[in-house]
PDB file of C-alpha atoms in Angstrom:
ATOM      1  CA  MET A 297       4.522   4.669  12.571  1.00 74.00           C
ATOM      2  CA  LYS A 298       2.940   1.515  12.016  1.00 89.00           C
ATOM      3  CA  SER A 299       1.192   0.924   8.485  1.00 92.00           C
ATOM      4  CA  LYS A 300      -2.029  -0.096   8.049  1.00 95.00           C
ATOM      5  CA  VAL A 301      -2.590  -3.519   5.920  1.00 97.00           C
ATOM      6  CA  LEU A 302      -5.480  -4.743   4.869  1.00 98.00           C
ATOM      7  CA  LEU A 303      -5.513  -8.529   2.565  1.00 98.00           C
ATOM      8  CA  VAL A 304      -8.692  -9.409   1.068  1.00 98.00           C
ATOM      9  CA  ASP A 305      -8.434 -13.060   0.485  1.00 97.00           C
ATOM     10  CA  ASP A 306     -10.862 -16.510   0.804  1.00 96.00           C
ATOM     11  CA  SER A 307      -7.921 -18.879   2.572  1.00 95.00           C
ATOM     12  CA  HIS A 308      -7.577 -17.799   5.930  1.00 95.00           C
ATOM     13  CA  GLU A 309      -3.825 -19.750   5.163  1.00 96.00           C
ATOM     14  CA  ILE A 310      -3.180 -17.652   3.953  1.00 96.00           C
ATOM     15  CA  PHE A 311      -3.976 -14.587   5.412  1.00 97.00           C
ATOM     16  CA  ILE A 312      -1.704 -16.883   8.269  1.00 97.00           C
ATOM     17  CA  MET A 313       1.349 -16.966   5.506  1.00 96.00           C
ATOM     18  CA  VAL A 314       1.381 -13.405   4.701  1.00 97.00           C
ATOM     19  CA  GLU A 315       1.539 -12.734   8.877  1.00 97.00           C
ATOM     20  CA  GLN A 316       4.333 -14.491   8.894  1.00 97.00           C
ATOM     21  CA  ALA A 317       6.253 -13.510   6.362  1.00 96.00           C
ATOM     22  CA  LEU A 318       5.462 -10.013   7.652  1.00 97.00           C
ATOM     23  CA  THR A 319       6.316 -11.042  10.695  1.00 96.00           C
ATOM     24  CA  GLY A 320       8.621  -7.777  12.940  1.00 95.00           C
ATOM     25  CA  LEU A 321       7.454  -5.167   9.997  1.00 95.00           C
ATOM     26  CA  PRO A 322       6.118  -2.092  11.598  1.00 94.00           C
ATOM     27  CA  ILE A 323       2.236  -2.805   9.788  1.00 95.00           C
ATOM     28  CA  GLU A 324      -1.295  -3.389  11.596  1.00 96.00           C
ATOM     29  CA  LEU A 325      -2.927  -6.781   8.885  1.00 97.00           C
ATOM     30  CA  HIS A 326      -6.499  -7.136   8.522  1.00 97.00           C
ATOM     31  CA  GLU A 327      -8.311  -9.374   7.187  1.00 98.00           C
ATOM     32  CA  ALA A 328     -10.747 -10.063   4.712  1.00 98.00           C
ATOM     33  CA  ASN A 329     -12.531 -13.138   3.575  1.00 97.00           C
ATOM     34  CA  THR A 330     -15.449 -11.237   1.026  1.00 97.00           C
ATOM     35  CA  ILE A 331     -15.897  -7.930  -0.941  1.00 97.00           C
ATOM     36  CA  LYS A 332     -18.271  -7.508   1.282  1.00 97.00           C
ATOM     37  CA  GLU A 333     -15.979  -7.279   4.057  1.00 97.00           C
ATOM     38  CA  ALA A 334     -13.903  -5.666   3.022  1.00 97.00           C
ATOM     39  CA  LYS A 335     -15.981  -2.130   1.902  1.00 96.00           C
ATOM     40  CA  VAL A 336     -16.730  -2.722   5.639  1.00 96.00           C
ATOM     41  CA  LEU A 337     -13.294  -1.897   6.575  1.00 96.00           C
ATOM     42  CA  LEU A 338     -12.008   0.296   3.292  1.00 95.00           C
ATOM     43  CA  ASN A 339     -15.137   2.826   4.832  1.00 92.00           C
ATOM     44  CA  LYS A 340     -13.445   2.598   8.643  1.00 93.00           C
ATOM     45  CA  SER A 341     -10.320   2.925   8.466  1.00 91.00           C
ATOM     46  CA  SER A 342      -8.000   4.490   6.122  1.00 91.00           C
ATOM     47  CA  TYR A 343      -5.315   0.898   4.788  1.00 94.00           C
ATOM     48  CA  ASP A 344      -1.362   1.909   2.948  1.00 93.00           C
ATOM     49  CA  LEU A 345      -1.296  -1.474   1.401  1.00 96.00           C
ATOM     50  CA  ILE A 346      -3.628  -3.940   0.129  1.00 97.00           C
ATOM     51  CA  PHE A 347      -3.401  -7.482  -0.922  1.00 98.00           C
ATOM     52  CA  LEU A 348      -6.127  -8.897  -2.743  1.00 97.00           C
ATOM     53  CA  ASP A 349      -7.437 -11.369  -4.953  1.00 97.00           C
ATOM     54  CA  VAL A 350      -9.203 -12.036  -7.769  1.00 97.00           C
ATOM     55  CA  GLU A 351     -11.239 -14.899  -6.773  1.00 96.00           C
ATOM     56  CA  LEU A 352     -13.719 -14.020  -4.295  1.00 97.00           C
ATOM     57  CA  PRO A 353     -16.925 -15.442  -3.182  1.00 97.00           C
ATOM     58  CA  ASP A 354     -18.746 -12.547  -3.669  1.00 96.00           C
ATOM     59  CA  GLY A 355     -17.317 -10.935  -7.214  1.00 94.00           C
ATOM     60  CA  ASN A 356     -13.731 -10.850  -7.783  1.00 93.00           C
ATOM     61  CA  GLY A 357     -10.907  -8.278  -7.684  1.00 95.00           C
ATOM     62  CA  PHE A 358     -10.455  -5.999 -10.777  1.00 96.00           C
ATOM     63  CA  GLU A 359     -13.693  -4.718  -9.709  1.00 94.00           C
ATOM     64  CA  LEU A 360     -13.222  -4.427  -5.921  1.00 96.00           C
ATOM     65  CA  VAL A 361      -9.853  -1.931  -7.042  1.00 96.00           C
ATOM     66  CA  THR A 362     -12.525   0.682  -9.177  1.00 92.00           C
ATOM     67  CA  TYR A 363     -14.282   0.918  -5.721  1.00 94.00           C
ATOM     68  CA  ILE A 364     -10.870   1.460  -3.549  1.00 95.00           C
ATOM     69  CA  LYS A 365      -9.426   3.693  -6.281  1.00 93.00           C
ATOM     70  CA  SER A 366     -13.507   5.799  -5.131  1.00 91.00           C
ATOM     71  CA  LEU A 367     -12.354   6.442  -1.635  1.00 90.00           C
ATOM     72  CA  PRO A 368     -10.867   9.449   0.223  1.00 85.00           C
ATOM     73  CA  TYR A 369      -7.651   8.336   0.662  1.00 84.00           C
ATOM     74  CA  ASN A 370      -4.722   6.834  -1.640  1.00 87.00           C
ATOM     75  CA  ALA A 371      -3.667   2.607  -0.874  1.00 92.00           C
ATOM     76  CA  ALA A 372      -0.928   1.023  -2.825  1.00 95.00           C
ATOM     77  CA  ILE A 373      -2.897  -2.295  -4.314  1.00 97.00           C
ATOM     78  CA  PHE A 374      -0.792  -5.308  -4.548  1.00 97.00           C
ATOM     79  CA  PHE A 375      -2.598  -8.313  -6.232  1.00 97.00           C
ATOM     80  CA  LEU A 376      -1.853 -11.536  -4.527  1.00 96.00           C
ATOM     81  CA  THR A 377      -3.528 -14.269  -6.487  1.00 95.00           C
ATOM     82  CA  ALA A 378      -2.759 -17.659  -8.132  1.00 95.00           C
ATOM     83  CA  HIS A 379      -4.112 -16.166 -12.053  1.00 95.00           C
ATOM     84  CA  GLY A 380      -0.921 -15.240 -13.443  1.00 94.00           C
ATOM     85  CA  GLU A 381      -2.090 -15.526 -17.119  1.00 96.00           C
ATOM     86  CA  LEU A 382      -0.332 -12.189 -18.939  1.00 97.00           C
ATOM     87  CA  SER A 383      -3.391 -10.526 -19.731  1.00 96.00           C
ATOM     88  CA  GLU A 384      -4.614 -10.949 -16.404  1.00 96.00           C
ATOM     89  CA  LYS A 385      -1.578  -9.327 -14.768  1.00 97.00           C
ATOM     90  CA  VAL A 386      -1.384  -6.867 -17.568  1.00 97.00           C
ATOM     91  CA  LEU A 387      -5.032  -5.148 -16.569  1.00 96.00           C
ATOM     92  CA  GLY A 388      -4.092  -5.745 -13.537  1.00 96.00           C
ATOM     93  CA  PHE A 389      -1.824  -3.188 -13.758  1.00 97.00           C
ATOM     94  CA  ALA A 390      -3.978  -1.258 -16.315  1.00 96.00           C
ATOM     95  CA  ILE A 391      -6.813  -0.915 -13.236  1.00 96.00           C
ATOM     96  CA  GLY A 392      -4.012   0.998 -10.945  1.00 94.00           C
ATOM     97  CA  ALA A 393      -2.263  -1.716  -9.179  1.00 96.00           C
ATOM     98  CA  GLU A 394       1.578  -1.357  -8.056  1.00 95.00           C
ATOM     99  CA  ASP A 395       2.268  -5.452  -7.989  1.00 96.00           C
ATOM    100  CA  TYR A 396       0.714  -8.361  -8.950  1.00 97.00           C
ATOM    101  CA  ILE A 397       2.543 -11.540  -7.487  1.00 96.00           C
ATOM    102  CA  THR A 398       1.021 -15.041  -8.304  1.00 96.00           C
ATOM    103  CA  LYS A 399       0.239 -18.158  -5.931  1.00 95.00           C
ATOM    104  CA  PRO A 400       2.770 -19.578  -4.497  1.00 93.00           C
ATOM    105  CA  PHE A 401       4.937 -17.480  -2.908  1.00 95.00           C
ATOM    106  CA  PRO A 402       8.171 -17.283  -1.293  1.00 96.00           C
ATOM    107  CA  PRO A 403       7.067 -15.734   1.350  1.00 96.00           C
ATOM    108  CA  LEU A 404      10.812 -13.934   1.569  1.00 97.00           C
ATOM    109  CA  GLU A 405       9.734 -12.125  -2.036  1.00 96.00           C
ATOM    110  CA  LEU A 406       6.482 -11.025  -0.465  1.00 97.00           C
ATOM    111  CA  ARG A 407       7.852  -9.993   2.617  1.00 97.00           C
ATOM    112  CA  ALA A 408      10.692  -7.399   0.073  1.00 97.00           C
ATOM    113  CA  ARG A 409       8.900  -6.327  -1.626  1.00 96.00           C
ATOM    114  CA  THR A 410       6.453  -5.130   1.005  1.00 96.00           C
ATOM    115  CA  GLU A 411       9.634  -3.526   2.887  1.00 95.00           C
ATOM    116  CA  ALA A 412      10.077  -1.305  -0.651  1.00 95.00           C
ATOM    117  CA  LYS A 413       7.414  -0.529  -0.811  1.00 94.00           C
ATOM    118  CA  LEU A 414       6.196   0.749   2.970  1.00 92.00           C
ATOM    119  CA  ARG A 415       9.622   2.820   2.618  1.00 91.00           C
ATOM    120  CA  ARG A 416       8.716   4.677  -0.757  1.00 89.00           C
ATOM    121  CA  LEU A 417       5.796   5.902   0.928  1.00 83.00           C
ATOM    122  CA  GLU A 418       7.370   6.298   3.851  1.00 81.00           C
ATOM    123  CA  ASN A 419       9.773   8.429   1.926  1.00 77.00           C
ATOM    124  CA  GLU A 420       7.181   9.925   0.218  1.00 74.00           C
ATOM    125  CA  SER A 421       5.330  11.745   3.539  1.00 65.00           C
ATOM    126  CA  LYS A 422       8.502  12.679   4.539  1.00 62.00           C
ATOM    127  CA  ARG A 423       8.532  14.475   1.172  1.00 61.00           C
ATOM    128  CA  LEU A 424       5.205  16.066   1.804  1.00 58.00           C
ATOM    129  CA  ASP A 425       5.608  16.891   5.141  1.00 58.00           C
ATOM    130  CA  VAL A 426       8.593  20.463   3.627  1.00 61.00           C
ATOM    131  CA  LYS A 427       7.184  22.726   1.762  1.00 66.00           C
ATOM    132  CA  LYS A 428       9.516  25.871   0.216  1.00 68.00           C
ATOM    133  CA  TRP A 429       8.914  28.460  -0.874  1.00 70.00           C
ATOM    134  CA  LYS A 430      11.405  31.839  -3.060  1.00 69.00           C
ATOM    135  CA  GLU A 431      13.671  30.937  -0.039  1.00 73.00           C
ATOM    136  CA  LEU A 432      12.189  29.449   2.340  1.00 72.00           C
ATOM    137  CA  GLU A 433      11.694  25.557   3.548  1.00 66.00           C
ATOM    138  CA  ILE A 434       9.676  24.826   6.272  1.00 73.00           C
ATOM    139  CA  ASN A 435      10.081  20.886   7.093  1.00 67.00           C
ATOM    140  CA  PHE A 436       6.950  20.348   9.155  1.00 67.00           C
ATOM    141  CA  HIS A 437       8.323  16.891  10.449  1.00 59.00           C
ATOM    142  CA  SER A 438      11.393  17.977  12.136  1.00 66.00           C
ATOM    143  CA  GLN A 439      10.424  21.298  12.315  1.00 72.00           C
ATOM    144  CA  GLU A 440      12.396  23.191  11.334  1.00 74.00           C
ATOM    145  CA  VAL A 441      12.724  26.637   9.017  1.00 78.00           C
ATOM    146  CA  PHE A 442      15.165  27.447   6.134  1.00 70.00           C
ATOM    147  CA  VAL A 443      15.518  30.521   4.627  1.00 76.00           C
ATOM    148  CA  PHE A 444      18.786  30.626   2.062  1.00 66.00           C
ATOM    149  CA  ASN A 445      20.095  33.261   0.238  1.00 60.00           C
ATOM    150  CA  LYS A 446      20.041  33.051  -3.230  1.00 51.00           C
ATOM    151  CA  ASP A 447      22.160  35.865  -4.060  1.00 55.00           C
ATOM    152  CA  ALA A 448      25.137  34.342  -1.300  1.00 44.00           C
ATOM    153  CA  GLN A 449      27.874  33.209  -3.124  1.00 47.00           C
ATOM    154  CA  ALA A 450      29.737  29.358  -3.016  1.00 44.00           C
TER     155      ALA A 450
END
């Protein structure tokens, strides 16, 4: 299953770099150049991961995070920006970012961080597919049901 990823950055060159860095990963990468474009895409579809620049033509990425957090789905947010001041990094994490990567960035590092986050998202999804109640365990993903005997001796 492909993860949906949104890059919000006014530089198409950054989109090309991100696209090349993530080539071969099971993702569907979308691009928005402004906050306005991002809001349109965010309302049309749910995203698993959002790369977000701080400085955008019609506002800043910090403000967009509040909007993203109000959506009915939970997207991971990575700032991908030239703003590298410690105070901005701290603010980014404080408002809900899960990562903060400064430009210029090594493409291999971006790929590694993205792969790690997508693995965590997949593992979380699988855990949600398992429901436990007393001696009963139902795995909706594998369509298996297990019954455990609490009184059995090992």
